GROMACS .gro file of C-alpha atoms in nm:
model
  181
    1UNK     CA    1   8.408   7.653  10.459
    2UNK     CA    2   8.108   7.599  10.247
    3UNK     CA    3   8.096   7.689   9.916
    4UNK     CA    4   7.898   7.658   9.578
    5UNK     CA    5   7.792   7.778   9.236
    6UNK     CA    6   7.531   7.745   8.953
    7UNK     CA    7   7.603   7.798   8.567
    8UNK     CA    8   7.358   7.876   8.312
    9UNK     CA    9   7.495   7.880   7.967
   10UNK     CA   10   7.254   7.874   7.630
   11UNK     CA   11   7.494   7.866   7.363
   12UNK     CA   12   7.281   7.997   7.078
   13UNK     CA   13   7.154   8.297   7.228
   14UNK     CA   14   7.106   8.521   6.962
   15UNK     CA   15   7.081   8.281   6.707
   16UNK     CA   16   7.471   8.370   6.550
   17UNK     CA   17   7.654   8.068   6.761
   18UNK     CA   18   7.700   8.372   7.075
   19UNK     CA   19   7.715   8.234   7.372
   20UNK     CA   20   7.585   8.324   7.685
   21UNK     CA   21   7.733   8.225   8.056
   22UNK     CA   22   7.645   8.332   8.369
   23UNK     CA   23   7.717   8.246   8.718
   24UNK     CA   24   7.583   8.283   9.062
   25UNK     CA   25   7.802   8.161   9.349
   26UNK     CA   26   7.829   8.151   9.742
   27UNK     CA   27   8.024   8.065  10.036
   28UNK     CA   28   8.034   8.113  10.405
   29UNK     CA   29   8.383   8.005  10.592
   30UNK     CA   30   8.509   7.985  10.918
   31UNK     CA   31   8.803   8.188  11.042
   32UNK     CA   32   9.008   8.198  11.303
   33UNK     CA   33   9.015   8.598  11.422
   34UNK     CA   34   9.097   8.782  11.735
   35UNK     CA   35   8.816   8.882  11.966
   36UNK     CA   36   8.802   9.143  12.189
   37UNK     CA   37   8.551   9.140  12.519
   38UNK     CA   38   8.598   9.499  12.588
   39UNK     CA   39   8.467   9.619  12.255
   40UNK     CA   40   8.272   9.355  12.120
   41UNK     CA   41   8.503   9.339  11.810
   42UNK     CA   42   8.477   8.995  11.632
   43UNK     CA   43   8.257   8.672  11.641
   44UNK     CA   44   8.213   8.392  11.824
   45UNK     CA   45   8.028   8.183  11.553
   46UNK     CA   46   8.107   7.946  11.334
   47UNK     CA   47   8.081   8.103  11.014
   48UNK     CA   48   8.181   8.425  11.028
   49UNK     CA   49   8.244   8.529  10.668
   50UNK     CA   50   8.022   8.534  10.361
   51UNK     CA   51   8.036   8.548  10.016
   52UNK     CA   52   7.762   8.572   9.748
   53UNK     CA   53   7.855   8.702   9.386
   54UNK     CA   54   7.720   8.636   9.008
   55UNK     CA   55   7.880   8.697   8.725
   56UNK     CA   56   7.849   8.660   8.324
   57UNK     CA   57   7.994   8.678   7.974
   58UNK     CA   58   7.849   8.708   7.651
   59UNK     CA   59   8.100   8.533   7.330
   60UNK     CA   60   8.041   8.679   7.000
   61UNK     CA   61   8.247   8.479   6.743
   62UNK     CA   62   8.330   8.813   6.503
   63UNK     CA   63   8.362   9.176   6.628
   64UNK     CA   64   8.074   9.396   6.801
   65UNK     CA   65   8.208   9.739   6.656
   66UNK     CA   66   8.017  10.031   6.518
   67UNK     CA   67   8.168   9.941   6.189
   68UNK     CA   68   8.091   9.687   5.977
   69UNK     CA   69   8.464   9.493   5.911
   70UNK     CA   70   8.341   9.220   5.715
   71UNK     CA   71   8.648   9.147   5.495
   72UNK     CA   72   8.866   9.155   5.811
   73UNK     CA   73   8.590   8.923   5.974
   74UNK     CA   74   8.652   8.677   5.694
   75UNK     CA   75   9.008   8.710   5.739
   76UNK     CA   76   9.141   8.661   6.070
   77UNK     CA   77   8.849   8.527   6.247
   78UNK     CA   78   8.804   8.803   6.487
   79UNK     CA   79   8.574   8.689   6.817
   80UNK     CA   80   8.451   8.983   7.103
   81UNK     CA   81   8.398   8.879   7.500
   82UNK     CA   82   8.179   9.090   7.711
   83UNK     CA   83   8.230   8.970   8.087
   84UNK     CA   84   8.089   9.156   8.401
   85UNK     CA   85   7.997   9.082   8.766
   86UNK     CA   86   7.933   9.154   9.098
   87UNK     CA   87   8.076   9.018   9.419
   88UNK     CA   88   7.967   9.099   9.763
   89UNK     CA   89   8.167   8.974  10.081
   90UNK     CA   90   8.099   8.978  10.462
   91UNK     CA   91   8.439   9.022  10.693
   92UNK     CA   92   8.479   8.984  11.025
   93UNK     CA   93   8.609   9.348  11.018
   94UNK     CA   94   8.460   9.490  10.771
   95UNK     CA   95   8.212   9.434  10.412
   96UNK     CA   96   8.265   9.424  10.048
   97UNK     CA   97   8.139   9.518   9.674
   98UNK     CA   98   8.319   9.424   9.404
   99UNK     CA   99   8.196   9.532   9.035
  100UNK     CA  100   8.350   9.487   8.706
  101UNK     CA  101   8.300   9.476   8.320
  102UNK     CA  102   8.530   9.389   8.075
  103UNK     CA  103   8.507   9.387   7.698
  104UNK     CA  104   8.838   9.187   7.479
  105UNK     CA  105   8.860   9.191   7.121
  106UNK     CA  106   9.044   8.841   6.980
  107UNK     CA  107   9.176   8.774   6.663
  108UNK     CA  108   9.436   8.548   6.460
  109UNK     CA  109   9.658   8.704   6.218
  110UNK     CA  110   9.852   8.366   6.153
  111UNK     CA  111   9.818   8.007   6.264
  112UNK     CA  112  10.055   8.133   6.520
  113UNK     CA  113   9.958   8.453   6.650
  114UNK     CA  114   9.715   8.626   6.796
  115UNK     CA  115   9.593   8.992   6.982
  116UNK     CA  116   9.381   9.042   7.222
  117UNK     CA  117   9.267   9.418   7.272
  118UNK     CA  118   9.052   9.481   7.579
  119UNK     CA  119   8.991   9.844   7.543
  120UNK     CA  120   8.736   9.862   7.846
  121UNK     CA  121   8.858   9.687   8.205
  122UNK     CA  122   8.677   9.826   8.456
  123UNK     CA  123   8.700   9.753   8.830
  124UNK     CA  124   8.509   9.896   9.163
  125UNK     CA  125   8.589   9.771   9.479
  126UNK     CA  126   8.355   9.959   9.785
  127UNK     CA  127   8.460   9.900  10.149
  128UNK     CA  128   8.247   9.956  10.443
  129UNK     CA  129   8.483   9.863  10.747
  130UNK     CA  130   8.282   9.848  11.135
  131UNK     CA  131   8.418  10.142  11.344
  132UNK     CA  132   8.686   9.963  11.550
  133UNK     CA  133   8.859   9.836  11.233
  134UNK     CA  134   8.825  10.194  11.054
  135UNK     CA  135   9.042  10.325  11.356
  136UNK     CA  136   9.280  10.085  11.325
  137UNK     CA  137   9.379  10.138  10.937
  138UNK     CA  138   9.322  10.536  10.987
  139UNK     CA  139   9.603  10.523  11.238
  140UNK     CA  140   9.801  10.290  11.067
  141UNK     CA  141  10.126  10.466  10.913
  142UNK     CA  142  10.217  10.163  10.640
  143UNK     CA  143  10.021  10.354  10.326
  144UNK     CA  144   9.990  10.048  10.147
  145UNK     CA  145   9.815   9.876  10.407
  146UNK     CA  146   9.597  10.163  10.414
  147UNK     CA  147   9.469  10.158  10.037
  148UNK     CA  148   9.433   9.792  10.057
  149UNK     CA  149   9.134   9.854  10.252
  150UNK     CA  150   9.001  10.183  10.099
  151UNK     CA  151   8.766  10.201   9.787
  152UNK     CA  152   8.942  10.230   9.447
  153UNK     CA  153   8.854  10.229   9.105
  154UNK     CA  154   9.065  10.096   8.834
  155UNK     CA  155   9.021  10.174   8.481
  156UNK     CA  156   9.278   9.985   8.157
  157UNK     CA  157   9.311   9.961   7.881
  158UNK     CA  158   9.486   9.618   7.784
  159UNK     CA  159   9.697   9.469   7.487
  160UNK     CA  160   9.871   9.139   7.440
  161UNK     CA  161  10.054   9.021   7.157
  162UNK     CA  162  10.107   8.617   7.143
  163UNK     CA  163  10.320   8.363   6.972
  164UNK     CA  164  10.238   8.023   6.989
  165UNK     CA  165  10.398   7.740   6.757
  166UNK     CA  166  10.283   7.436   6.931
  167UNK     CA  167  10.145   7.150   6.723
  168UNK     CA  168   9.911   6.970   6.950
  169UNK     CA  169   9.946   6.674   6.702
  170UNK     CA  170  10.312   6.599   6.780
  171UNK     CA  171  10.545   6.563   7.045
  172UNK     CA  172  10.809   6.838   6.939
  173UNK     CA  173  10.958   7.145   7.139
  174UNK     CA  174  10.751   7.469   7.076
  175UNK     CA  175  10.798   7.817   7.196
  176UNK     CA  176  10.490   8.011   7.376
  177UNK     CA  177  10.572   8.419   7.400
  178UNK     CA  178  10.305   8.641   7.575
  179UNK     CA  179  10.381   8.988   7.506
  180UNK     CA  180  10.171   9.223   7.779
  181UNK     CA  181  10.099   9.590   7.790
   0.00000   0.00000   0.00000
């Protein structure tokens, strides 16, 4: 396949050292499918998938809260990530959205360990299938086959908890924990 991507990043945006990112990519691709004469089902051409999607993020290096936490700010050196995005794709057998928005709150509380909060993750996937492949999952008996290729919307709420003491300076043994929930 074919694919590519532009980036635009500024990263002074709002004149506080944020940093904007954003991100427009595309693709087609060749695959190899089954085709069917007697229904017309699949393609004959080269390319028969496509992708287009953009994307972006927004860095704020302290937290975006309602509250003002300045003492905390001074403190642990707290930083906020808004990400978000769209993806559309064209199957063989069927088409694609996929939407989501993320926001992660980061901060040190010693040289050696950090949180990250995301208390918004937010996914939307939309499926239109053609007609011959929406008969074939609705009389498929494998549920989980089935739900792969329905629409579904996930919402989280996300916490890790991380202990790093490497030294980047030396060449010792370190230990790396990632604690998720």
């Amino acid at each position: 396949g074919i694919r590519g991507g532009v980036i635009f990043s500024n990263k002074n945006i709002f004149k506080q050292a944020e940093v904007l990112s954003l991100r427009l990519n595309g693709g087609f691709e060749a695959q190899t499918i089954y085709y069917s004469p007697e229904d017309g089902s699949g393609s004959t051409g080269i390319f028969n998938t496509f992708e287009i999607g953009a994307s972006g993020s927004i860095y704020f290096p302290r937290f975006i809260f309602l509250l003002r936490l300045e003492r905390f700010d001074l403190k642990y050196t707290p930083t906020t990530m808004v990400t978000f995005g769209f993806n559309f794709q064209q199957r063989p057998y069927y088409d694609r959205n996929i939407t989501n928005l993320a926001i992660n709150y980061n901060w040190r509380q010693t040289k050696q360990i950090e949180h990250i909060v995301t208390p918004i993750n937010f996914n939307y996937v939309n499926i239109f299938p053609t007609p011959v492949f929406d008969s074939i999952i609705s009389a498929e008996t494998n549920q989980q086959l089935k739900e792969q290729y329905s629409d579904h919307l996930t919402l989280g709420i996300n916490y890790s908890f991380i202990f790093n003491n490497q030294n980047i300076n030396t060449l010792s043994h370190f230990n790396y924990f990632r604690f998720n929930v």
